[in-house]
PDB file of C-alpha atoms in Angstrom:
ATOM      1  CA  VAL F   3      14.833 -14.794 -12.659  1.00 89.00           C
ATOM      2  CA  ASP F   4      18.382 -15.448 -11.495  1.00 91.00           C
ATOM      3  CA  TYR F   5      19.136 -17.302 -14.743  1.00 93.00           C
ATOM      4  CA  VAL F   6      17.623 -14.518 -16.881  1.00 93.00           C
ATOM      5  CA  ILE F   7      19.685 -11.821 -15.160  1.00 93.00           C
ATOM      6  CA  LYS F   8      22.939 -13.782 -15.474  1.00 93.00           C
ATOM      7  CA  THR F   9      22.223 -14.588 -19.129  1.00 93.00           C
ATOM      8  CA  LEU F  10      21.551 -10.938 -19.975  1.00 92.00           C
ATOM      9  CA  LYS F  11      24.623  -9.924 -18.014  1.00 91.00           C
ATOM     10  CA  THR F  12      26.998 -12.196 -19.930  1.00 91.00           C
ATOM     11  CA  SER F  13      25.419 -12.263 -23.412  1.00 92.00           C
ATOM     12  CA  LYS F  14      26.500 -10.166 -26.373  1.00 92.00           C
ATOM     13  CA  LEU F  15      23.488  -7.952 -26.940  1.00 92.00           C
ATOM     14  CA  ALA F  16      23.092  -6.417 -30.394  1.00 92.00           C
ATOM     15  CA  SER F  17      20.560  -3.828 -29.228  1.00 94.00           C
ATOM     16  CA  GLN F  18      19.471  -2.056 -26.076  1.00 93.00           C
ATOM     17  CA  LYS F  19      17.444  -4.248 -23.702  1.00 94.00           C
ATOM     18  CA  THR F  20      15.374  -3.224 -20.693  1.00 94.00           C
ATOM     19  CA  LEU F  21      14.884  -5.439 -17.651  1.00 96.00           C
ATOM     20  CA  ILE F  22      12.097  -4.483 -15.231  1.00 97.00           C
ATOM     21  CA  ILE F  23      11.824  -6.390 -11.960  1.00 97.00           C
ATOM     22  CA  LEU F  24       8.748  -6.070  -9.768  1.00 96.00           C
ATOM     23  CA  SER F  25      10.007  -6.391  -6.220  1.00 97.00           C
ATOM     24  CA  SER F  26       8.423  -5.490  -2.886  1.00 97.00           C
ATOM     25  CA  VAL F  27       8.781  -3.162   0.079  1.00 98.00           C
ATOM     26  CA  MET F  28       9.249  -6.378   2.062  1.00 98.00           C
ATOM     27  CA  THR F  29      12.920  -6.135   1.060  1.00 98.00           C
ATOM     28  CA  TRP F  30      13.046  -3.054   3.336  1.00 98.00           C
ATOM     29  CA  VAL F  31      10.843  -4.174   6.182  1.00 97.00           C
ATOM     30  CA  ASN F  32      13.616  -4.703   8.764  1.00 97.00           C
ATOM     31  CA  THR F  33      15.544  -1.569   7.832  1.00 97.00           C
ATOM     32  CA  PRO F  34      16.075   0.697  10.874  1.00 96.00           C
ATOM     33  CA  PRO F  35      14.194   4.000  10.559  1.00 95.00           C
ATOM     34  CA  LYS F  36      16.130   6.889   9.094  1.00 93.00           C
ATOM     35  CA  LEU F  37      16.517   9.441  11.892  1.00 92.00           C
ATOM     36  CA  GLN F  38      17.472  13.072  11.599  1.00 88.00           C
ATOM     37  CA  LYS F  39      20.642  13.694  13.577  1.00 81.00           C
ATOM     38  CA  GLU F  40      20.728  16.426  16.186  1.00 72.00           C
ATOM     39  CA  GLY F  41      21.759  19.719  14.652  1.00 64.00           C
ATOM     40  CA  GLU F  42      21.538  18.279  11.155  1.00 62.00           C
ATOM     41  CA  GLU F  43      19.404  20.186   8.696  1.00 63.00           C
ATOM     42  CA  GLU F  44      17.096  18.281   6.432  1.00 58.00           C
ATOM     43  CA  VAL F  45      18.510  17.906   2.936  1.00 56.00           C
ATOM     44  CA  GLU F  46      16.627  19.951   0.371  1.00 48.00           C
ATOM     45  CA  GLY F  47      13.982  17.856  -1.331  1.00 48.00           C
ATOM     46  CA  GLU F  48      14.143  15.096   1.259  1.00 45.00           C
ATOM     47  CA  GLY F  49      11.129  16.395   3.122  1.00 42.00           C
ATOM     48  CA  GLU F  50       9.255  17.238  -0.052  1.00 43.00           C
ATOM     49  CA  GLY F  51       5.649  16.245   0.252  1.00 43.00           C
ATOM     50  CA  GLU F  52       5.728  15.992   4.030  1.00 40.00           C
ATOM     51  CA  ALA F  53       3.625  19.108   4.404  1.00 40.00           C
ATOM     52  CA  GLU F  54       0.901  17.429   2.380  1.00 44.00           C
ATOM     53  CA  GLU F  55       0.750  14.493   4.737  1.00 44.00           C
ATOM     54  CA  GLU F  56      -1.559  14.900   7.667  1.00 45.00           C
ATOM     55  CA  GLU F  57       0.105  13.591  10.770  1.00 47.00           C
ATOM     56  CA  GLU F  58      -2.319  11.701  12.947  1.00 47.00           C
ATOM     57  CA  PRO F  59      -2.283  13.020  16.512  1.00 50.00           C
ATOM     58  CA  GLU F  60      -0.625  10.493  18.759  1.00 49.00           C
ATOM     59  CA  GLU F  61      -2.471   9.235  21.786  1.00 48.00           C
ATOM     60  CA  ALA F  62      -0.916  10.090  25.090  1.00 49.00           C
ATOM     61  CA  ASP F  63       1.141   7.275  26.545  1.00 51.00           C
ATOM     62  CA  PRO F  64       0.696   7.042  30.326  1.00 48.00           C
ATOM     63  CA  GLU F  65       4.188   5.561  30.651  1.00 47.00           C
ATOM     64  CA  GLU F  66       5.720   8.722  29.237  1.00 49.00           C
ATOM     65  CA  ASN F  67       4.830  10.629  32.402  1.00 54.00           C
ATOM     66  CA  PRO F  68       5.264   8.194  35.304  1.00 50.00           C
ATOM     67  CA  GLU F  69       4.115   9.077  38.802  1.00 51.00           C
ATOM     68  CA  GLY F  70       6.467  11.333  40.678  1.00 48.00           C
ATOM     69  CA  GLU F  71       7.892  12.988  37.567  1.00 53.00           C
ATOM     70  CA  GLU F  72       7.474  16.727  37.539  1.00 54.00           C
ATOM     71  CA  ASP F  73       5.326  18.043  34.721  1.00 58.00           C
ATOM     72  CA  GLY F  74       7.665  20.963  34.148  1.00 61.00           C
ATOM     73  CA  GLU F  75      10.690  18.757  33.560  1.00 67.00           C
ATOM     74  CA  GLU F  76      11.982  18.869  30.002  1.00 69.00           C
ATOM     75  CA  LYS F  77      11.955  15.580  28.155  1.00 73.00           C
ATOM     76  CA  PRO F  78      14.483  14.691  25.489  1.00 75.00           C
ATOM     77  CA  LYS F  79      13.129  15.477  22.046  1.00 78.00           C
ATOM     78  CA  LYS F  80      12.523  12.465  19.860  1.00 82.00           C
ATOM     79  CA  PRO F  81      14.544  12.539  16.636  1.00 86.00           C
ATOM     80  CA  LYS F  82      12.498  13.135  13.515  1.00 91.00           C
ATOM     81  CA  ILE F  83      11.961  10.122  11.270  1.00 93.00           C
ATOM     82  CA  LEU F  84      12.871  10.985   7.690  1.00 95.00           C
ATOM     83  CA  PHE F  85      11.567   9.548   4.459  1.00 96.00           C
ATOM     84  CA  PHE F  86      13.675   6.861   2.872  1.00 97.00           C
ATOM     85  CA  LYS F  87      15.042   7.892  -0.505  1.00 96.00           C
ATOM     86  CA  GLU F  88      15.445   5.596  -3.486  1.00 96.00           C
ATOM     87  CA  THR F  89      19.199   6.139  -3.275  1.00 95.00           C
ATOM     88  CA  ASP F  90      19.116   4.553   0.200  1.00 96.00           C
ATOM     89  CA  HIS F  91      18.523   1.109  -1.300  1.00 96.00           C
ATOM     90  CA  HIS F  92      21.949  -0.055  -0.099  1.00 95.00           C
ATOM     91  CA  LEU F  93      20.602   0.272   3.481  1.00 96.00           C
ATOM     92  CA  ARG F  94      17.641  -2.057   3.017  1.00 97.00           C
ATOM     93  CA  VAL F  95      17.251  -5.033   5.343  1.00 97.00           C
ATOM     94  CA  PRO F  96      14.670  -7.551   4.110  1.00 98.00           C
ATOM     95  CA  HIS F  97      12.094  -9.698   5.816  1.00 97.00           C
ATOM     96  CA  GLU F  98      13.454 -13.183   6.467  1.00 96.00           C
ATOM     97  CA  ARG F  99      11.352 -14.579   3.608  1.00 95.00           C
ATOM     98  CA  PHE F 100      12.523 -11.900   1.166  1.00 97.00           C
ATOM     99  CA  HIS F 101      16.304 -12.334   1.240  1.00 97.00           C
ATOM    100  CA  LYS F 102      16.169 -13.948  -2.198  1.00 96.00           C
ATOM    101  CA  HIS F 103      14.266 -10.953  -3.565  1.00 96.00           C
ATOM    102  CA  LYS F 104      16.921  -8.590  -2.233  1.00 97.00           C
ATOM    103  CA  ASN F 105      19.728 -10.706  -3.714  1.00 96.00           C
ATOM    104  CA  LEU F 106      18.019 -10.660  -7.110  1.00 96.00           C
ATOM    105  CA  GLU F 107      17.656  -6.885  -6.880  1.00 97.00           C
ATOM    106  CA  THR F 108      21.360  -6.505  -6.108  1.00 96.00           C
ATOM    107  CA  LEU F 109      22.355  -8.855  -8.918  1.00 96.00           C
ATOM    108  CA  ALA F 110      20.184  -6.979 -11.415  1.00 96.00           C
ATOM    109  CA  LEU F 111      21.469  -3.554 -10.310  1.00 96.00           C
ATOM    110  CA  SER F 112      25.048  -4.707 -10.878  1.00 95.00           C
ATOM    111  CA  ALA F 113      24.357  -6.032 -14.395  1.00 95.00           C
ATOM    112  CA  PRO F 114      24.717  -2.740 -16.358  1.00 95.00           C
ATOM    113  CA  LYS F 115      28.268  -2.335 -15.026  1.00 93.00           C
ATOM    114  CA  THR F 116      29.414  -5.200 -17.250  1.00 91.00           C
ATOM    115  CA  GLN F 117      26.592  -5.049 -19.796  1.00 94.00           C
ATOM    116  CA  PRO F 118      26.256  -1.506 -21.225  1.00 92.00           C
ATOM    117  CA  MET F 119      23.429  -2.576 -23.554  1.00 94.00           C
ATOM    118  CA  LEU F 120      21.203  -3.462 -20.601  1.00 95.00           C
ATOM    119  CA  LYS F 121      19.012  -1.002 -18.718  1.00 95.00           C
ATOM    120  CA  VAL F 122      17.623  -2.187 -15.369  1.00 96.00           C
ATOM    121  CA  HIS F 123      14.666  -0.866 -13.385  1.00 97.00           C
ATOM    122  CA  ILE F 124      13.791  -2.289  -9.963  1.00 98.00           C
ATOM    123  CA  LEU F 125      10.249  -1.404  -8.950  1.00 98.00           C
ATOM    124  CA  CYS F 126      10.039  -1.549  -5.173  1.00 98.00           C
ATOM    125  CA  THR F 127       6.269  -1.906  -5.029  1.00 97.00           C
ATOM    126  CA  GLY F 128       3.998  -1.099  -2.146  1.00 97.00           C
ATOM    127  CA  ILE F 129       1.495  -3.700  -0.983  1.00 97.00           C
ATOM    128  CA  ARG F 130      -0.632  -4.333  -4.055  1.00 96.00           C
ATOM    129  CA  TYR F 131      -4.406  -4.096  -4.085  1.00 96.00           C
ATOM    130  CA  GLY F 132      -7.252  -3.889  -6.596  1.00 92.00           C
ATOM    131  CA  ASN F 133      -9.097  -6.228  -8.983  1.00 82.00           C
ATOM    132  CA  GLY F 134      -9.701  -9.084  -6.579  1.00 72.00           C
ATOM    133  CA  GLU F 135      -7.050  -8.169  -3.995  1.00 76.00           C
ATOM    134  CA  GLY F 136      -4.042 -10.045  -2.673  1.00 84.00           C
ATOM    135  CA  VAL F 137      -2.737  -9.299   0.808  1.00 92.00           C
ATOM    136  CA  PHE F 138      -5.963  -7.449   1.641  1.00 94.00           C
ATOM    137  CA  TYR F 139      -8.210 -10.243   0.355  1.00 94.00           C
ATOM    138  CA  ASP F 140      -9.295 -11.444   3.813  1.00 94.00           C
ATOM    139  CA  HIS F 141     -10.138  -7.894   4.862  1.00 95.00           C
ATOM    140  CA  PHE F 142     -12.198  -7.259   1.727  1.00 93.00           C
ATOM    141  CA  LYS F 143     -13.936 -10.637   1.969  1.00 92.00           C
ATOM    142  CA  ASN F 144     -14.770 -10.262   5.657  1.00 93.00           C
ATOM    143  CA  ALA F 145     -15.953  -6.690   5.115  1.00 92.00           C
ATOM    144  CA  TRP F 146     -18.163  -7.779   2.210  1.00 89.00           C
ATOM    145  CA  MET F 147     -19.642 -10.672   4.193  1.00 85.00           C
ATOM    146  CA  GLN F 148     -19.681  -8.591   7.395  1.00 84.00           C
ATOM    147  CA  LYS F 149     -18.533 -11.705   9.182  1.00 82.00           C
ATOM    148  CA  PRO F 150     -16.793 -11.016  11.465  1.00 87.00           C
ATOM    149  CA  SER F 151     -18.298  -7.561  11.685  1.00 85.00           C
ATOM    150  CA  GLN F 152     -15.056  -6.049  13.021  1.00 94.00           C
ATOM    151  CA  LEU F 153     -11.939  -6.020  10.839  1.00 96.00           C
ATOM    152  CA  PRO F 154      -8.643  -6.710  12.641  1.00 97.00           C
ATOM    153  CA  ILE F 155      -5.959  -4.099  13.287  1.00 97.00           C
ATOM    154  CA  LEU F 156      -2.629  -5.209  14.728  1.00 97.00           C
ATOM    155  CA  SER F 157      -1.458  -3.329  17.837  1.00 97.00           C
ATOM    156  CA  THR F 158      -2.145   0.419  17.646  1.00 97.00           C
ATOM    157  CA  GLY F 159      -2.205   0.408  13.849  1.00 97.00           C
ATOM    158  CA  LYS F 160       0.012   3.501  13.607  1.00 97.00           C
ATOM    159  CA  ASN F 161       2.595   1.793  11.393  1.00 97.00           C
ATOM    160  CA  LEU F 162       2.958   3.126   7.839  1.00 98.00           C
ATOM    161  CA  ILE F 163       2.194   0.719   4.978  1.00 98.00           C
ATOM    162  CA  PRO F 164       3.110   1.816   1.423  1.00 98.00           C
ATOM    163  CA  THR F 165       0.554   0.556  -1.117  1.00 97.00           C
ATOM    164  CA  ILE F 166      -0.179   0.668  -4.861  1.00 97.00           C
ATOM    165  CA  HIS F 167      -3.077  -0.356  -7.082  1.00 97.00           C
ATOM    166  CA  VAL F 168      -2.165  -3.037  -9.624  1.00 96.00           C
ATOM    167  CA  ARG F 169      -3.373  -0.805 -12.475  1.00 96.00           C
ATOM    168  CA  ASP F 170      -1.049   2.002 -11.401  1.00 97.00           C
ATOM    169  CA  LEU F 171       1.781  -0.517 -11.159  1.00 97.00           C
ATOM    170  CA  SER F 172       0.950  -1.581 -14.699  1.00 96.00           C
ATOM    171  CA  GLY F 173       0.910   2.080 -15.759  1.00 96.00           C
ATOM    172  CA  ILE F 174       4.367   2.856 -14.385  1.00 97.00           C
ATOM    173  CA  THR F 175       5.755  -0.332 -15.943  1.00 97.00           C
ATOM    174  CA  LYS F 176       4.382   0.767 -19.315  1.00 95.00           C
ATOM    175  CA  LYS F 177       5.938   4.201 -18.837  1.00 95.00           C
ATOM    176  CA  LEU F 178       9.353   2.648 -18.192  1.00 95.00           C
ATOM    177  CA  VAL F 179       9.046   0.602 -21.388  1.00 94.00           C
ATOM    178  CA  ASN F 180       7.950   3.516 -23.568  1.00 92.00           C
ATOM    179  CA  GLU F 181      10.107   6.319 -22.197  1.00 92.00           C
ATOM    180  CA  ASN F 182      13.811   6.794 -21.659  1.00 90.00           C
ATOM    181  CA  ILE F 183      13.905   7.028 -17.869  1.00 93.00           C
ATOM    182  CA  ASP F 184      17.312   7.016 -16.250  1.00 92.00           C
ATOM    183  CA  LYS F 185      16.535   5.662 -12.808  1.00 95.00           C
ATOM    184  CA  SER F 186      17.352   2.150 -11.666  1.00 96.00           C
ATOM    185  CA  TYR F 187      15.616   1.914  -8.269  1.00 98.00           C
ATOM    186  CA  ILE F 188      12.047   3.199  -8.057  1.00 98.00           C
ATOM    187  CA  PHE F 189       9.527   3.404  -5.209  1.00 98.00           C
ATOM    188  CA  ALA F 190       6.291   2.306  -6.880  1.00 98.00           C
ATOM    189  CA  ILE F 191       3.760   3.466  -4.290  1.00 97.00           C
ATOM    190  CA  ASP F 192       0.631   5.597  -4.383  1.00 97.00           C
ATOM    191  CA  ARG F 193       0.106   8.982  -2.759  1.00 97.00           C
ATOM    192  CA  THR F 194      -1.972   7.969   0.238  1.00 96.00           C
ATOM    193  CA  LYS F 195      -1.780  10.626   2.932  1.00 94.00           C
ATOM    194  CA  GLN F 196      -0.522   9.094   6.168  1.00 95.00           C
ATOM    195  CA  PRO F 197      -0.983   5.440   5.094  1.00 97.00           C
ATOM    196  CA  THR F 198      -1.241   3.940   8.566  1.00 98.00           C
ATOM    197  CA  GLN F 199      -2.529   0.408   8.974  1.00 98.00           C
ATOM    198  CA  LYS F 200      -5.396   1.804  11.036  1.00 97.00           C
ATOM    199  CA  ARG F 201      -6.532   4.209   8.302  1.00 98.00           C
ATOM    200  CA  LEU F 202      -6.309   1.545   5.599  1.00 97.00           C
ATOM    201  CA  VAL F 203      -8.325  -1.042   7.535  1.00 97.00           C
ATOM    202  CA  GLN F 204     -10.884   1.519   8.731  1.00 97.00           C
ATOM    203  CA  SER F 205     -11.392   2.654   5.128  1.00 96.00           C
ATOM    204  CA  ILE F 206     -12.027  -0.902   3.942  1.00 96.00           C
ATOM    205  CA  SER F 207     -14.450  -1.503   6.799  1.00 95.00           C
ATOM    206  CA  ALA F 208     -16.302   1.779   6.247  1.00 94.00           C
ATOM    207  CA  GLY F 209     -16.398   1.524   2.453  1.00 91.00           C
ATOM    208  CA  ILE F 210     -17.446  -2.110   2.213  1.00 90.00           C
ATOM    209  CA  GLY F 211     -18.470  -3.459   5.616  1.00 89.00           C
ATOM    210  CA  THR F 212     -19.854  -2.307   8.936  1.00 89.00           C
ATOM    211  CA  GLY F 213     -17.296   0.409   9.629  1.00 93.00           C
ATOM    212  CA  GLN F 214     -16.163  -1.434  12.759  1.00 95.00           C
ATOM    213  CA  VAL F 215     -12.605  -2.493  13.606  1.00 97.00           C
ATOM    214  CA  LYS F 216     -10.979  -4.325  16.481  1.00 97.00           C
ATOM    215  CA  HIS F 217      -7.406  -4.133  17.758  1.00 97.00           C
ATOM    216  CA  PHE F 218      -5.450  -7.342  18.273  1.00 96.00           C
ATOM    217  CA  GLU F 219      -1.979  -8.048  19.568  1.00 96.00           C
ATOM    218  CA  PRO F 220       0.239  -9.734  16.945  1.00 95.00           C
ATOM    219  CA  ASP F 221       0.536 -12.836  19.147  1.00 95.00           C
ATOM    220  CA  ASP F 222      -3.245 -13.238  18.953  1.00 95.00           C
ATOM    221  CA  ILE F 223      -3.017 -13.772  15.189  1.00 94.00           C
ATOM    222  CA  SER F 224      -1.602 -17.034  13.851  1.00 94.00           C
ATOM    223  CA  ASP F 225       1.705 -16.789  11.975  1.00 92.00           C
ATOM    224  CA  SER F 226       0.095 -18.800   9.181  1.00 92.00           C
ATOM    225  CA  ILE F 227      -2.197 -15.873   8.321  1.00 94.00           C
ATOM    226  CA  ILE F 228      -0.785 -14.428   5.086  1.00 91.00           C
ATOM    227  CA  TRP F 229      -1.468 -10.758   5.804  1.00 95.00           C
ATOM    228  CA  LYS F 230       0.050 -10.697   9.293  1.00 96.00           C
ATOM    229  CA  ASP F 231       3.625  -9.824   8.285  1.00 96.00           C
ATOM    230  CA  PHE F 232       2.506  -7.391   5.592  1.00 97.00           C
ATOM    231  CA  LEU F 233       0.291  -5.397   7.947  1.00 96.00           C
ATOM    232  CA  ARG F 234       3.184  -4.973  10.377  1.00 97.00           C
ATOM    233  CA  ILE F 235       5.277  -3.065   7.827  1.00 97.00           C
ATOM    234  CA  ASN F 236       6.385   0.339   9.078  1.00 98.00           C
ATOM    235  CA  LEU F 237       8.207   2.233   6.339  1.00 98.00           C
ATOM    236  CA  LYS F 238       8.218   5.959   5.671  1.00 97.00           C
ATOM    237  CA  MET F 239       8.429   6.224   1.900  1.00 96.00           C
ATOM    238  CA  LYS F 240       7.008   8.512  -0.729  1.00 93.00           C
ATOM    239  CA  THR F 241       6.022   8.199  -4.349  1.00 96.00           C
ATOM    240  CA  SER F 242       8.872   8.222  -6.865  1.00 96.00           C
ATOM    241  CA  ASP F 243       9.229  11.289  -9.062  1.00 95.00           C
ATOM    242  CA  VAL F 244       8.925   8.903 -12.027  1.00 95.00           C
ATOM    243  CA  PHE F 245       5.165   9.208 -11.421  1.00 94.00           C
ATOM    244  CA  LYS F 246       5.316  12.980 -11.863  1.00 90.00           C
ATOM    245  CA  ASP F 247       3.583  14.584 -14.822  1.00 83.00           C
ATOM    246  CA  LYS F 248       5.803  15.355 -17.791  1.00 74.00           C
ATOM    247  CA  GLU F 249       6.761  18.935 -18.553  1.00 68.00           C
ATOM    248  CA  PRO F 250       5.655  20.378 -21.920  1.00 67.00           C
ATOM    249  CA  VAL F 251       8.465  20.888 -24.421  1.00 58.00           C
ATOM    250  CA  GLU F 252       9.551  24.520 -24.638  1.00 60.00           C
ATOM    251  CA  GLY F 253       8.691  26.283 -27.859  1.00 55.00           C
ATOM    252  CA  GLU F 254       5.976  23.820 -28.859  1.00 55.00           C
ATOM    253  CA  GLU F 255       2.395  25.005 -28.957  1.00 56.00           C
ATOM    254  CA  GLU F 256       0.089  23.075 -26.677  1.00 54.00           C
ATOM    255  CA  GLU F 257      -2.585  21.301 -28.672  1.00 58.00           C
ATOM    256  CA  GLU F 258      -5.986  20.408 -27.328  1.00 53.00           C
ATOM    257  CA  GLY F 259      -5.781  17.193 -25.319  1.00 54.00           C
ATOM    258  CA  GLU F 260      -1.981  17.313 -25.062  1.00 56.00           C
ATOM    259  CA  ASN F 261      -2.091  18.239 -21.368  1.00 57.00           C
ATOM    260  CA  SER F 262      -3.836  14.978 -20.513  1.00 62.00           C
ATOM    261  CA  LYS F 263      -1.090  13.034 -22.300  1.00 67.00           C
ATOM    262  CA  LEU F 264       1.529  14.668 -20.084  1.00 76.00           C
ATOM    263  CA  LYS F 265      -0.162  13.495 -16.891  1.00 89.00           C
ATOM    264  CA  PHE F 266       0.453  10.085 -15.368  1.00 94.00           C
ATOM    265  CA  PRO F 267      -2.831   8.146 -15.723  1.00 95.00           C
ATOM    266  CA  TRP F 268      -3.430   7.463 -12.050  1.00 97.00           C
ATOM    267  CA  HIS F 269      -6.192   4.983 -11.270  1.00 96.00           C
ATOM    268  CA  CYS F 270      -5.986   5.181  -7.462  1.00 96.00           C
ATOM    269  CA  GLU F 271      -3.620   8.060  -6.749  1.00 96.00           C
ATOM    270  CA  LYS F 272      -4.869   8.592  -3.179  1.00 96.00           C
ATOM    271  CA  GLY F 273      -4.938   4.891  -2.368  1.00 97.00           C
ATOM    272  CA  ILE F 274      -7.372   2.742  -0.435  1.00 96.00           C
ATOM    273  CA  VAL F 275      -8.297   5.514   1.999  1.00 96.00           C
ATOM    274  CA  GLU F 276     -10.061   7.661  -0.606  1.00 96.00           C
ATOM    275  CA  ASN F 277     -11.129   4.949  -3.045  1.00 95.00           C
ATOM    276  CA  ALA F 278     -12.731   2.234  -0.904  1.00 92.00           C
ATOM    277  CA  LEU F 279     -16.099   2.414  -2.689  1.00 90.00           C
ATOM    278  CA  GLN F 280     -14.447   2.093  -6.094  1.00 93.00           C
ATOM    279  CA  LEU F 281     -12.369  -0.837  -4.837  1.00 93.00           C
ATOM    280  CA  ASN F 282     -15.552  -2.478  -3.570  1.00 91.00           C
ATOM    281  CA  GLU F 283     -16.949  -2.369  -7.113  1.00 92.00           C
ATOM    282  CA  GLU F 284     -13.729  -3.839  -8.501  1.00 92.00           C
ATOM    283  CA  PHE F 285     -13.754  -6.593  -5.878  1.00 91.00           C
ATOM    284  CA  ASN F 286     -17.353  -7.468  -6.762  1.00 90.00           C
ATOM    285  CA  GLU F 287     -16.621  -7.454 -10.483  1.00 90.00           C
ATOM    286  CA  ALA F 288     -13.453  -9.554 -10.188  1.00 90.00           C
ATOM    287  CA  ARG F 289     -15.278 -12.234  -8.187  1.00 89.00           C
ATOM    288  CA  ASN F 290     -18.652 -11.912  -9.908  1.00 89.00           C
ATOM    289  CA  LEU F 291     -20.343 -10.906  -6.669  1.00 86.00           C
ATOM    290  CA  LYS F 292     -23.802  -9.488  -7.191  1.00 80.00           C
ATOM    291  CA  PRO F 293     -26.110  -7.923  -4.599  1.00 75.00           C
ATOM    292  CA  MET F 294     -29.207  -9.982  -3.889  1.00 76.00           C
ATOM    293  CA  LYS F 295     -32.584  -8.995  -2.493  1.00 82.00           C
ATOM    294  CA  VAL F 296     -34.673 -11.725  -0.864  1.00 86.00           C
ATOM    295  CA  PHE F 297     -38.454 -11.331  -0.755  1.00 89.00           C
ATOM    296  CA  ILE F 298     -40.330 -13.580   1.670  1.00 90.00           C
ATOM    297  CA  THR F 299     -44.098 -13.832   1.487  1.00 91.00           C
ATOM    298  CA  GLY F 300     -46.824 -16.158   2.696  1.00 91.00           C
ATOM    299  CA  PRO F 301     -50.126 -16.313   4.545  1.00 92.00           C
ATOM    300  CA  PRO F 302     -50.521 -14.796   8.018  1.00 90.00           C
ATOM    301  CA  ALA F 303     -48.751 -16.628  10.870  1.00 91.00           C
ATOM    302  CA  SER F 304     -46.724 -18.749   8.426  1.00 92.00           C
ATOM    303  CA  GLY F 305     -43.391 -17.664   9.933  1.00 91.00           C
ATOM    304  CA  LYS F 306     -42.378 -14.917   7.507  1.00 90.00           C
ATOM    305  CA  THR F 307     -41.047 -12.606  10.198  1.00 90.00           C
ATOM    306  CA  HIS F 308     -39.317 -15.404  12.101  1.00 92.00           C
ATOM    307  CA  PHE F 309     -37.445 -16.825   9.119  1.00 91.00           C
ATOM    308  CA  SER F 310     -36.620 -13.352   7.820  1.00 90.00           C
ATOM    309  CA  GLU F 311     -34.960 -12.578  11.145  1.00 90.00           C
ATOM    310  CA  VAL F 312     -33.066 -15.893  11.074  1.00 91.00           C
ATOM    311  CA  ILE F 313     -31.719 -15.171   7.572  1.00 88.00           C
ATOM    312  CA  ALA F 314     -30.899 -11.554   8.426  1.00 85.00           C
ATOM    313  CA  THR F 315     -29.059 -12.580  11.594  1.00 83.00           C
ATOM    314  CA  ASN F 316     -27.128 -15.391   9.908  1.00 80.00           C
ATOM    315  CA  TYR F 317     -25.933 -13.251   6.994  1.00 75.00           C
ATOM    316  CA  ASN F 318     -25.761  -9.981   8.932  1.00 72.00           C
ATOM    317  CA  ILE F 319     -27.976  -8.165   6.430  1.00 78.00           C
ATOM    318  CA  PRO F 320     -30.732  -5.601   7.039  1.00 79.00           C
ATOM    319  CA  ARG F 321     -34.338  -6.800   7.286  1.00 85.00           C
ATOM    320  CA  VAL F 322     -37.138  -4.558   6.078  1.00 87.00           C
ATOM    321  CA  HIS F 323     -40.704  -5.341   7.141  1.00 83.00           C
ATOM    322  CA  VAL F 324     -43.566  -4.261   4.886  1.00 78.00           C
ATOM    323  CA  LYS F 325     -44.992  -2.202   7.755  1.00 76.00           C
ATOM    324  CA  GLU F 326     -41.650  -0.422   8.172  1.00 72.00           C
ATOM    325  CA  SER F 327     -41.159   0.451   4.512  1.00 60.00           C
TER     326      SER F 327
END
């Protein structure tokens, strides 16, 4: 990628070229939260969409009101955490394994300054899911097998994890190729309301598995587990306006079916939380997993019930007796 960027940057291009780089929110993961300063009013548009997001009520922390402290005493108000904007990309601090990704982003963003025939789009993608999974593979697999029956959540699970379905990522990439969009840094994430780790994992467990989850401390999970660092992301971001529906051209009559062409073809607009059952079907299809029904029969006292219970217990599947049906 480094070679491609430098070649495009220094070559004499006869026609307009477009470079699209699929990056990751991991290039932001160590960025300090963006806090609203005291007395500072929120910039217009910066809080757009916040009203749509349902804030999960926080559990009371016993340490916040230690013994001996008077209940009537005023506590300092916590500063409000603001959404990161795409124009804040100069603030990003990457995960230790994603420094190279950030450097490539920076190199690509600087290319049009010396190469006017080159248009660059950096897609800062949320954690990708869908069609077989990636980071969430272990969670989907364990939920499908129901072994273990409880899916893991790290710490309280209140951290925010931006996500995007691979088909929606493909859709926005296609849009950048086909349309003249003048934006270099783009948050490619879905519109999940309050995408906390807890809500994401609970949705996978409820939609595919037993519906049970279990909280673990990060130190209890081996550093070699791929999803560990990804599920500790805590970034307050929102979907780029590049995903917004196009406005109809003034003066042109709207033809039948034209409205649908103006809308972005979302596949999983509301993310994992509201599409777990659909994602289960995709996971099964991608891995050729098919539901199986086992019928055990035999003469009386041959061990049908015993072996049925052994199989049901081993695979954590329901057992139906003929007398119970």
